GROMACS .gro file of C-alpha atoms in nm:
model
  248
    1MET     CA    1   0.985   0.758  -1.169
    2ASN     CA    2   0.760   0.480  -1.148
    3ASP     CA    3   0.774   0.155  -0.954
    4LEU     CA    4   0.569  -0.150  -1.074
    5GLN     CA    5   0.612  -0.310  -0.755
    6ASN     CA    6   0.491  -0.072  -0.595
    7TRP     CA    7   0.178  -0.077  -0.685
    8ASN     CA    8  -0.076  -0.178  -0.353
    9THR     CA    9  -0.328  -0.423  -0.320
   10ASP     CA   10  -0.645  -0.231  -0.467
   11GLN     CA   11  -0.408  -0.154  -0.775
   12LYS     CA   12  -0.257  -0.452  -0.951
   13ARG     CA   13  -0.626  -0.572  -0.890
   14ILE     CA   14  -0.801  -0.251  -1.148
   15ILE     CA   15  -0.486  -0.311  -1.387
   16GLU     CA   16  -0.494  -0.714  -1.376
   17GLN     CA   17  -0.927  -0.594  -1.474
   18ILE     CA   18  -0.854  -0.392  -1.844
   19LYS     CA   19  -0.550  -0.603  -1.898
   20GLU     CA   20  -0.580  -0.712  -2.259
   21GLY     CA   21  -0.972  -0.515  -2.332
   22LEU     CA   22  -1.252  -0.185  -2.437
   23ILE     CA   23  -1.239   0.058  -2.269
   24VAL     CA   24  -1.494   0.266  -2.372
   25SER     CA   25  -1.442   0.634  -2.368
   26CYS     CA   26  -1.860   0.771  -2.249
   27GLN     CA   27  -1.774   1.117  -2.396
   28ALA     CA   28  -2.056   1.394  -2.508
   29LYS     CA   29  -2.012   1.751  -2.682
   30LYS     CA   30  -2.249   2.031  -2.620
   31ASP     CA   31  -2.255   2.055  -3.025
   32ASP     CA   32  -2.349   1.664  -3.054
   33PRO     CA   33  -2.658   1.544  -3.177
   34LEU     CA   34  -2.644   1.288  -2.808
   35TYR     CA   35  -2.587   1.537  -2.590
   36LEU     CA   36  -2.924   1.495  -2.345
   37PRO     CA   37  -2.999   1.469  -1.996
   38GLY     CA   38  -2.831   1.103  -1.858
   39ILE     CA   39  -2.681   1.003  -2.158
   40ILE     CA   40  -2.330   0.968  -1.996
   41GLU     CA   41  -2.488   0.662  -1.760
   42LYS     CA   42  -2.721   0.462  -2.137
   43MET     CA   43  -2.435   0.484  -2.330
   44ALA     CA   44  -2.193   0.365  -2.025
   45GLN     CA   45  -2.483   0.151  -1.962
   46SER     CA   46  -2.425  -0.011  -2.298
   47ALA     CA   47  -2.072  -0.064  -2.252
   48ILE     CA   48  -2.092  -0.273  -1.961
   49TRP     CA   49  -2.349  -0.459  -2.152
   50GLY     CA   50  -2.114  -0.493  -2.424
   51GLY     CA   51  -1.827  -0.612  -2.229
   52ALA     CA   52  -1.595  -0.341  -2.204
   53VAL     CA   53  -1.424  -0.399  -1.873
   54GLY     CA   54  -1.324  -0.027  -1.768
   55LEU     CA   55  -1.442   0.363  -1.886
   56ARG     CA   56  -1.370   0.671  -1.958
   57ILE     CA   57  -1.592   0.912  -1.809
   58ASP     CA   58  -1.574   1.307  -1.810
   59GLN     CA   59  -1.621   1.566  -1.522
   60PRO     CA   60  -1.689   1.507  -1.188
   61GLU     CA   61  -2.083   1.426  -1.178
   62ASN     CA   62  -2.095   1.225  -1.448
   63ILE     CA   63  -1.811   1.025  -1.274
   64LYS     CA   64  -2.011   1.014  -0.891
   65LYS     CA   65  -2.347   0.880  -1.205
   66VAL     CA   66  -2.121   0.562  -1.355
   67ARG     CA   67  -1.957   0.513  -1.053
   68ALA     CA   68  -2.383   0.449  -0.868
   69LEU     CA   69  -2.413   0.178  -1.190
   70THR     CA   70  -2.060  -0.033  -1.147
   71ASP     CA   71  -1.753  -0.116  -1.046
   72ILE     CA   72  -1.543  -0.163  -1.334
   73PRO     CA   73  -1.326   0.061  -1.317
   74ILE     CA   74  -1.340   0.397  -1.436
   75ILE     CA   75  -1.027   0.623  -1.572
   76GLY     CA   76  -1.154   1.004  -1.454
   77LEU     CA   77  -1.037   1.313  -1.617
   78TRP     CA   78  -1.198   1.662  -1.585
   79LYS     CA   79  -1.167   1.905  -1.931
   80GLN     CA   80  -1.108   2.277  -1.824
   81HIS     CA   81  -1.033   2.506  -2.158
   82HIS     CA   82  -0.882   2.766  -2.071
   83GLU     CA   83  -0.748   3.078  -2.315
   84ALA     CA   84  -0.409   3.063  -2.177
   85SER     CA   85  -0.307   2.750  -2.249
   86SER     CA   86  -0.345   2.478  -2.481
   87VAL     CA   87  -0.333   2.214  -2.145
   88PHE     CA   88  -0.703   2.128  -2.091
   89ILE     CA   89  -0.787   1.767  -1.966
   90THR     CA   90  -0.708   1.770  -1.559
   91PRO     CA   91  -0.502   2.055  -1.513
   92THR     CA   92  -0.455   2.161  -1.257
   93LEU     CA   93  -0.452   1.929  -0.848
   94GLU     CA   94  -0.780   2.038  -0.751
   95ALA     CA   95  -0.895   1.883  -1.033
   96VAL     CA   96  -0.739   1.641  -1.037
   97GLN     CA   97  -0.873   1.588  -0.620
   98ALA     CA   98  -1.235   1.638  -0.781
   99VAL     CA   99  -1.223   1.311  -0.991
  100ILE     CA  100  -1.007   1.142  -0.687
  101GLU     CA  101  -1.315   1.186  -0.503
  102SER     CA  102  -1.595   1.114  -0.748
  103GLY     CA  103  -1.440   0.738  -0.759
  104ALA     CA  104  -1.261   0.740  -1.029
  105ASP     CA  105  -0.999   0.466  -1.053
  106ILE     CA  106  -0.742   0.627  -1.295
  107VAL     CA  107  -0.600   0.991  -1.316
  108ALA     CA  108  -0.617   1.055  -1.640
  109LEU     CA  109  -0.359   1.344  -1.756
  110ASP     CA  110  -0.247   1.629  -2.000
  111GLY     CA  111   0.202   1.440  -1.958
  112THR     CA  112   0.271   1.647  -2.277
  113ASP     CA  113   0.605   1.965  -2.230
  114ARG     CA  114   0.288   2.189  -2.352
  115LEU     CA  115   0.294   2.477  -2.077
  116ASN     CA  116   0.029   2.499  -1.845
  117ARG     CA  117  -0.216   2.792  -1.756
  118GLN     CA  118   0.058   2.774  -1.433
  119GLY     CA  119   0.307   2.838  -1.692
  120SER     CA  120   0.462   2.557  -1.602
  121LYS     CA  121   0.470   2.202  -1.801
  122ALA     CA  122   0.186   1.958  -1.769
  123TYR     CA  123   0.383   1.653  -1.729
  124GLU     CA  124   0.522   1.824  -1.410
  125LEU     CA  125   0.163   1.697  -1.209
  126ILE     CA  126   0.216   1.422  -1.221
  127SER     CA  127   0.444   1.385  -0.930
  128ILE     CA  128   0.299   1.633  -0.756
  129ILE     CA  129  -0.059   1.393  -0.748
  130LYS     CA  130   0.234   1.041  -0.662
  131GLU     CA  131   0.309   1.263  -0.423
  132LYS     CA  132  -0.012   1.385  -0.263
  133PHE     CA  133  -0.223   1.139  -0.360
  134PRO     CA  134  -0.026   0.801  -0.324
  135ASP     CA  135  -0.242   0.544  -0.378
  136CYS     CA  136  -0.363   0.672  -0.732
  137LEU     CA  137  -0.306   0.553  -1.008
  138VAL     CA  138  -0.192   0.724  -1.346
  139LEU     CA  139  -0.271   0.730  -1.693
  140ALA     CA  140  -0.049   0.989  -1.860
  141ASP     CA  141  -0.191   1.136  -2.253
  142ILE     CA  142   0.046   1.172  -2.492
  143ARG     CA  143   0.188   1.272  -2.764
  144ASN     CA  144   0.457   1.095  -2.844
  145ASP     CA  145   0.714   0.874  -2.769
  146HIS     CA  146   0.928   1.221  -2.662
  147ASP     CA  147   0.641   1.274  -2.432
  148ALA     CA  148   0.590   0.921  -2.295
  149LYS     CA  149   0.997   0.975  -2.209
  150LEU     CA  150   0.899   1.236  -1.940
  151ALA     CA  151   0.562   1.167  -1.795
  152LEU     CA  152   0.784   0.812  -1.702
  153GLU     CA  153   1.013   1.043  -1.499
  154ALA     CA  154   0.743   1.222  -1.318
  155GLY     CA  155   0.581   0.845  -1.232
  156ALA     CA  156   0.349   0.790  -1.455
  157ASP     CA  157   0.123   0.403  -1.445
  158LEU     CA  158   0.017   0.437  -1.780
  159VAL     CA  159   0.056   0.667  -2.079
  160ALA     CA  160  -0.157   0.595  -2.405
  161PRO     CA  161  -0.102   0.878  -2.695
  162THR     CA  162  -0.486   1.048  -2.644
  163LEU     CA  163  -0.316   1.408  -2.783
  164TYR     CA  164  -0.163   1.206  -3.062
  165ARG     CA  165  -0.367   1.481  -3.269
  166PHE     CA  166  -0.178   1.791  -3.085
  167ASP     CA  167   0.158   1.565  -3.243
  168PRO     CA  168   0.302   1.919  -3.497
  169ASN     CA  169   0.443   1.551  -3.700
  170ALA     CA  170   0.182   1.341  -3.653
  171VAL     CA  171   0.112   1.107  -3.988
  172SER     CA  172  -0.263   1.098  -3.925
  173THR     CA  173  -0.514   1.267  -3.723
  174GLU     CA  174  -0.778   0.968  -3.880
  175THR     CA  175  -0.597   0.714  -3.843
  176PRO     CA  176  -0.391   0.543  -3.595
  177ASP     CA  177  -0.035   0.607  -3.501
  178PHE     CA  178   0.049   0.199  -3.504
  179LYS     CA  179   0.462   0.298  -3.588
  180MET     CA  180   0.365   0.576  -3.272
  181LEU     CA  181   0.307   0.336  -3.044
  182ALA     CA  182   0.558   0.067  -3.084
  183ARG     CA  183   0.842   0.347  -3.008
  184ILE     CA  184   0.590   0.447  -2.723
  185VAL     CA  185   0.593   0.063  -2.606
  186LYS     CA  186   0.955   0.007  -2.697
  187VAL     CA  187   0.992   0.340  -2.421
  188VAL     CA  188   0.796   0.229  -2.151
  189GLY     CA  189   0.915  -0.161  -2.139
  190ASP     CA  190   0.878  -0.241  -1.804
  191ARG     CA  191   0.879   0.102  -1.554
  192ALA     CA  192   0.500   0.130  -1.698
  193LEU     CA  193   0.185   0.038  -1.906
  194VAL     CA  194   0.040   0.137  -2.193
  195LEU     CA  195  -0.237   0.221  -2.354
  196MET     CA  196  -0.361   0.246  -2.685
  197GLU     CA  197  -0.644   0.530  -2.768
  198GLY     CA  198  -0.663   0.739  -3.020
  199LYS     CA  199  -0.839   0.685  -3.366
  200ILE     CA  200  -0.942   0.330  -3.309
  201HIS     CA  201  -1.237   0.185  -3.517
  202THR     CA  202  -1.206  -0.072  -3.569
  203PRO     CA  203  -1.158  -0.457  -3.428
  204GLU     CA  204  -0.879  -0.573  -3.635
  205GLU     CA  205  -0.713  -0.238  -3.526
  206ALA     CA  206  -0.792  -0.308  -3.174
  207LEU     CA  207  -0.612  -0.653  -3.144
  208GLU     CA  208  -0.359  -0.525  -3.361
  209SER     CA  209  -0.293  -0.319  -3.068
  210ILE     CA  210  -0.254  -0.599  -2.788
  211TYR     CA  211   0.028  -0.752  -3.040
  212LEU     CA  212   0.224  -0.472  -2.989
  213GLY     CA  213   0.222  -0.439  -2.680
  214ALA     CA  214  -0.046  -0.196  -2.608
  215HIS     CA  215  -0.221  -0.344  -2.221
  216ALA     CA  216  -0.596  -0.254  -2.263
  217VAL     CA  217  -0.734   0.015  -2.602
  218VAL     CA  218  -0.993   0.306  -2.604
  219VAL     CA  219  -1.161   0.405  -2.763
  220GLY     CA  220  -1.420   0.672  -2.813
  221SER     CA  221  -1.606   0.786  -3.142
  222ALA     CA  222  -1.685   0.499  -3.344
  223ILE     CA  223  -1.887   0.324  -3.058
  224THR     CA  224  -2.002   0.645  -2.848
  225ARG     CA  225  -2.028   0.948  -3.115
  226PRO     CA  226  -2.257   0.737  -3.399
  227HIS     CA  227  -2.252   1.004  -3.652
  228LEU     CA  228  -1.868   1.036  -3.704
  229THR     CA  229  -1.921   0.670  -3.755
  230THR     CA  230  -2.213   0.748  -3.959
  231MET     CA  231  -2.001   1.027  -4.168
  232ARG     CA  232  -1.696   0.794  -4.229
  233PHE     CA  233  -1.896   0.578  -4.483
  234THR     CA  234  -2.122   0.879  -4.590
  235GLN     CA  235  -1.759   1.065  -4.748
  236LYS     CA  236  -1.719   0.746  -4.938
  237LEU     CA  237  -1.992   0.725  -5.023
  238ASN     CA  238  -2.000   1.006  -5.184
  239ARG     CA  239  -1.673   1.016  -5.305
  240TYR     CA  240  -1.555   1.304  -5.096
  241GLN     CA  241  -1.688   1.501  -5.288
  242LYS     CA  242  -1.891   1.663  -4.994
  243ASP     CA  243  -1.669   1.854  -4.774
  244ILE     CA  244  -1.733   1.726  -4.455
  245PRO     CA  245  -1.495   1.748  -4.092
  246LEU     CA  246  -1.496   1.498  -3.870
  247PHE     CA  247  -1.489   1.701  -3.500
  248TYR     CA  248  -1.396   1.469  -3.227
   0.00000   0.00000   0.00000
């Protein structure tokens, strides 16, 4: 189990830097209209100009490029999809090492009890990371309060309901579940920190997250994927007559 008192000076500095602030997830899928060379760096620069206290970046090469632009905290991850497993966020120790070496301050990985491609439960990688990379802050991307308990026992420093949409009992996959956030905050207590991530679309929702106990808020699609923001407007203006899925 993690002990916040054991954080070193650099870890404490990183945690203090992101406190009650906005972390912007700068990512683009290959089929996104904005999937262009250099777009991740431009997203990151725009977020920094706008006052973001941190960034969430996918893939080592992108992390390296963004690290060269700024010294604000970076949550790094490496999405690796594999037909043998639904676990795709930094699923292996090799991926973790690559993310760390690329300059990430915090490593995000799947912290659920789903099986990875090696047949182990995803959250079990956390304890291995803490042993091999003791100075690394670990963010467990989870679905619910049950996953939060497992991630805590494994030694996670932070948890976030990033994977809430994969919870079979998810109330909604298009709006934030603040009741779940409150349950996660209660489970975590003072043993780790909670980031709110998932379907935050407005400043008011970000403020509500902080009020409910989140240490910071991560926003991605609402800021860095304008085609999805446009679709939220057009769906309502068209009275939902056109069946346009909101891809995330």
